[in-house]
Short mmCIF file of C-alpha atoms in Angstrom, two decimals:
data_model
loop_
_atom_site.label_atom_id
_atom_site.label_comp_id
_atom_site.label_asym_id
_atom_site.label_seq_id
_atom_site.Cartn_x
_atom_site.Cartn_y
_atom_site.Cartn_z
CA MET A 7 -9.19 -9.04 22.89
CA ASP A 8 -5.46 -9.63 23.42
CA ARG A 9 -3.43 -6.40 23.78
CA LYS A 10 -1.14 -7.66 20.98
CA TYR A 11 -4.07 -7.63 18.49
CA LYS A 12 -5.50 -4.37 19.88
CA ASP A 13 -2.19 -2.59 19.21
CA CYS A 14 -2.13 -3.71 15.61
CA ILE A 15 -5.89 -4.00 14.76
CA ILE A 16 -5.61 -1.95 11.60
CA THR A 17 -2.99 -4.26 10.15
CA TYR A 18 -5.02 -7.28 11.09
CA VAL A 19 -8.22 -5.83 9.54
CA LEU A 20 -6.29 -5.08 6.24
CA MET A 21 -4.95 -8.61 6.18
CA GLY A 22 -8.41 -10.01 6.97
CA ILE A 23 -10.09 -8.08 4.13
CA CYS A 24 -7.53 -9.21 1.71
CA ILE A 25 -7.92 -12.88 2.70
CA ILE A 26 -11.70 -12.65 2.59
CA VAL A 27 -11.69 -11.05 -0.84
CA TYR A 28 -9.20 -13.56 -2.12
CA LEU A 29 -11.33 -16.49 -0.75
CA TYR A 30 -14.34 -14.95 -2.55
CA THR A 31 -12.57 -14.58 -5.87
CA THR A 32 -11.07 -18.21 -5.46
CA LEU A 33 -14.63 -19.66 -5.10
CA ARG A 34 -15.81 -17.54 -7.96
CA TYR A 35 -12.87 -17.95 -10.36
CA GLY A 36 -10.37 -20.42 -9.07
CA VAL A 37 -7.01 -20.00 -7.46
CA GLU A 38 -5.66 -17.90 -10.28
CA MET A 39 -7.59 -14.88 -11.60
CA SER A 40 -7.43 -13.39 -15.08
CA ALA A 41 -7.14 -9.71 -15.81
CA MET A 42 -10.79 -9.51 -16.89
CA GLU A 43 -11.92 -11.33 -13.78
CA GLY A 44 -9.88 -8.76 -11.74
CA ILE A 45 -11.79 -6.07 -13.50
CA GLU A 46 -15.10 -7.61 -12.47
CA VAL A 47 -14.14 -7.48 -8.82
CA GLY A 48 -12.82 -3.96 -8.60
CA GLY A 49 -9.25 -4.14 -10.26
CA PHE A 50 -7.78 -0.97 -11.37
CA ASN A 51 -7.69 0.06 -15.11
CA PRO A 52 -7.57 3.74 -16.06
CA LEU A 53 -10.10 3.48 -18.88
CA TYR A 54 -12.74 2.22 -16.58
CA ILE A 55 -12.31 5.34 -14.35
CA TYR A 56 -11.84 7.81 -17.25
CA TYR A 57 -14.88 6.68 -19.26
CA ASN A 58 -17.22 4.92 -16.76
CA HIS A 59 -16.25 7.11 -13.70
CA GLU A 60 -15.79 4.03 -11.61
CA TYR A 61 -13.77 5.88 -8.82
CA PHE A 62 -14.24 3.03 -6.38
CA ARG A 63 -11.44 1.25 -8.24
CA PHE A 64 -8.91 3.64 -6.73
CA ILE A 65 -9.53 1.74 -3.37
CA THR A 66 -11.04 -1.72 -4.19
CA ALA A 67 -7.91 -2.54 -6.43
CA ASN A 68 -5.75 -2.59 -3.31
CA PHE A 69 -7.64 -5.71 -1.97
CA ILE A 70 -7.66 -8.07 -4.83
CA HIS A 71 -5.03 -10.63 -5.62
CA PHE A 72 -4.43 -12.62 -8.73
CA GLY A 73 -2.98 -15.84 -7.26
CA LEU A 74 -1.87 -17.71 -4.23
CA MET A 75 1.68 -16.55 -4.43
CA HIS A 76 0.54 -13.04 -4.90
CA ILE A 77 -1.44 -12.84 -1.73
CA PHE A 78 1.07 -14.91 0.20
CA CYS A 79 3.94 -12.55 -0.45
CA ASN A 80 1.72 -9.49 0.21
CA ILE A 81 0.23 -10.81 3.56
CA TYR A 82 3.48 -11.90 4.77
CA SER A 83 5.17 -8.50 4.03
CA LEU A 84 2.14 -6.59 5.40
CA TYR A 85 2.33 -8.65 8.56
CA ASN A 86 5.95 -7.96 9.20
CA LEU A 87 6.17 -4.44 8.17
CA GLY A 88 2.52 -3.29 9.02
CA ILE A 89 2.82 -4.51 12.75
CA LEU A 90 6.07 -2.50 13.13
CA MET A 91 4.85 0.70 11.53
CA GLU A 92 1.42 0.52 13.37
CA LYS A 93 3.30 0.48 16.64
CA ILE A 94 5.64 3.31 15.63
CA LEU A 95 3.11 5.71 14.04
CA LYS A 96 0.18 4.77 16.34
CA LYS A 97 -3.35 4.28 14.92
CA LYS A 98 -4.39 7.72 13.81
CA LYS A 99 -1.22 8.51 11.75
CA TYR A 100 -0.93 4.80 10.76
CA ALA A 101 -4.49 4.84 9.27
CA ILE A 102 -3.85 8.15 7.44
CA VAL A 103 -0.59 6.72 5.89
CA ILE A 104 -2.49 3.52 4.84
CA ILE A 105 -5.39 5.50 3.16
CA VAL A 106 -3.04 7.92 1.31
CA SER A 107 -0.86 5.03 0.04
CA MET A 108 -3.92 3.24 -1.18
CA LEU A 109 -4.93 6.32 -3.15
CA SER A 110 -1.48 7.26 -4.36
CA THR A 111 -0.84 3.71 -5.62
CA THR A 112 -3.66 3.97 -8.10
CA CYS A 113 -3.76 7.68 -8.60
CA PHE A 114 -0.11 7.82 -9.63
CA SER A 115 -0.85 5.13 -12.31
CA TYR A 116 -3.92 7.12 -13.40
CA LEU A 117 -1.83 10.32 -13.60
CA LEU A 118 0.64 8.45 -15.95
CA PHE A 119 -2.28 7.37 -18.03
CA LEU A 120 -3.56 11.00 -18.29
CA LEU A 121 -0.08 12.30 -19.21
CA PHE A 122 1.33 9.52 -21.39
CA ASN A 123 -1.69 7.14 -22.06
CA SER A 124 0.13 4.38 -20.27
CA GLY A 125 -1.42 1.32 -18.63
CA THR A 126 -4.56 1.08 -20.84
CA ASN A 127 -4.08 -2.67 -21.27
CA SER A 128 -3.14 -3.52 -17.75
CA VAL A 129 -5.19 -4.49 -14.70
CA MET A 130 -3.65 -3.60 -11.38
CA GLY A 131 -4.48 -5.05 -7.92
CA GLY A 132 -2.91 -5.89 -4.66
CA ILE A 133 -1.89 -4.52 -1.28
CA SER A 134 1.77 -4.13 -2.28
CA GLY A 135 1.40 -0.49 -3.02
CA VAL A 136 0.39 0.12 0.62
CA ILE A 137 3.40 -2.06 1.58
CA PHE A 138 5.56 0.32 -0.27
CA GLY A 139 3.90 3.25 1.36
CA LEU A 140 4.92 1.84 4.74
CA ILE A 141 8.46 1.53 3.36
CA GLY A 142 8.24 5.20 2.23
CA SER A 143 6.86 6.12 5.68
CA LEU A 144 9.77 4.34 7.47
CA LEU A 145 12.26 6.05 5.07
CA ALA A 146 10.73 9.49 6.03
CA LEU A 147 11.12 8.70 9.76
CA ALA A 148 14.85 7.56 9.07
CA ILE A 149 15.50 10.98 7.38
CA LEU A 150 13.76 12.99 10.14
CA TYR A 151 14.97 11.02 13.12
CA LYS A 152 18.24 9.38 11.94
CA ASP A 153 19.41 8.26 15.39
CA ILE A 154 16.09 6.37 16.10
CA TYR A 155 15.00 4.87 12.79
CA SER A 156 17.84 4.84 10.41
CA TYR A 157 19.03 1.36 11.52
CA LEU A 158 15.44 -0.04 11.02
CA PHE A 159 15.38 1.15 7.40
CA LYS A 160 18.91 -0.10 6.87
CA GLN A 161 17.77 -3.46 7.90
CA ILE A 162 15.15 -3.65 5.07
CA ALA A 163 17.07 -1.69 2.50
CA THR A 164 18.30 -4.79 0.65
CA SER A 165 14.82 -6.30 0.53
CA VAL A 166 13.43 -2.94 -0.80
CA LEU A 167 16.00 -2.84 -3.56
CA LEU A 168 15.21 -6.44 -4.48
CA MET A 169 11.45 -5.68 -4.47
CA PHE A 170 12.09 -2.67 -6.92
CA PHE A 171 14.35 -4.90 -9.19
CA ILE A 172 11.61 -7.49 -9.38
CA SER A 173 9.09 -4.58 -10.10
CA VAL A 174 11.33 -3.63 -13.01
CA ALA A 175 12.15 -7.14 -14.26
CA ILE A 176 8.72 -8.65 -14.18
CA PRO A 177 6.23 -6.78 -16.56
CA SER A 178 3.14 -8.06 -14.81
CA ILE A 179 4.18 -6.21 -11.56
CA SER A 180 3.05 -2.54 -11.46
CA LEU A 181 6.24 -0.45 -10.93
CA SER A 182 4.31 2.66 -11.12
CA GLY A 183 1.84 1.51 -8.36
CA HIS A 184 4.84 0.64 -6.07
CA ILE A 185 6.43 4.17 -6.71
CA GLY A 186 3.13 5.82 -6.17
CA GLY A 187 2.52 4.00 -3.00
CA MET A 188 6.10 4.74 -1.72
CA LEU A 189 5.73 8.51 -2.50
CA GLY A 190 2.42 8.65 -0.77
CA GLY A 191 3.68 6.98 2.39
CA PHE A 192 6.77 9.17 2.46
CA VAL A 193 5.19 12.51 1.83
CA THR A 194 2.23 11.89 4.19
CA THR A 195 4.67 10.90 7.02
CA ILE A 196 6.86 14.00 6.43
CA ILE A 197 3.74 16.25 6.57
CA LEU A 198 2.32 14.40 9.63
CA GLU A 199 5.63 14.67 11.51
CA LYS A 200 6.16 18.39 10.61
CA ILE A 201 2.67 19.10 12.01
CA ASN A 202 3.46 17.09 15.06
CA ILE A 203 6.67 19.02 15.64
CA LYS A 204 4.90 22.39 15.33
CA LYS A 205 2.26 21.38 17.81
CA LYS A 206 4.86 20.36 20.33
CA MET A 207 6.68 23.77 19.81
CA ILE A 208 3.33 25.69 20.36
CA ILE A 209 2.64 23.66 23.49
CA ASN A 210 6.09 24.32 24.91
#
């Protein structure tokens, strides 16, 4: 395998899973997928978790997409940001950030349901929460290591603000999922880096 692909294997696997799932749902339902069809293939809705205990939806929802534009935008963003962050964080930390971002995307929305009964009529899906998790991870690095990573975050800051504006402006996009993913990536990276710093201090 080419070294370029080995260095970013997690990102390519994530992209591959999303594409395969989308091809499956396209063959089953067509190019565009309805909310109920999304539920059938693992989309997130808090009621199905609260009453049916279908906890797999916390993860599976991250891999389903509701249309061609939905998956195209997410795969494009994941490709650009994922490759960068996988090289920066290295595989182990990158994998942890990805997993936590997946869970925080859906768990944050579930928490809002438990507290405020919100999201009962919505179905959430897509890898965008993980993308926001990677944005949060880069923000954490920019805060911890300003001289090294702040310029990288500044380069995407305008795009991040635009993405948040779109999340607010378009009701069908899950703002809570994006916020949850970003918080998960941010907090996880802070913790991982603090642990890493302590290990270096002990060794020295």
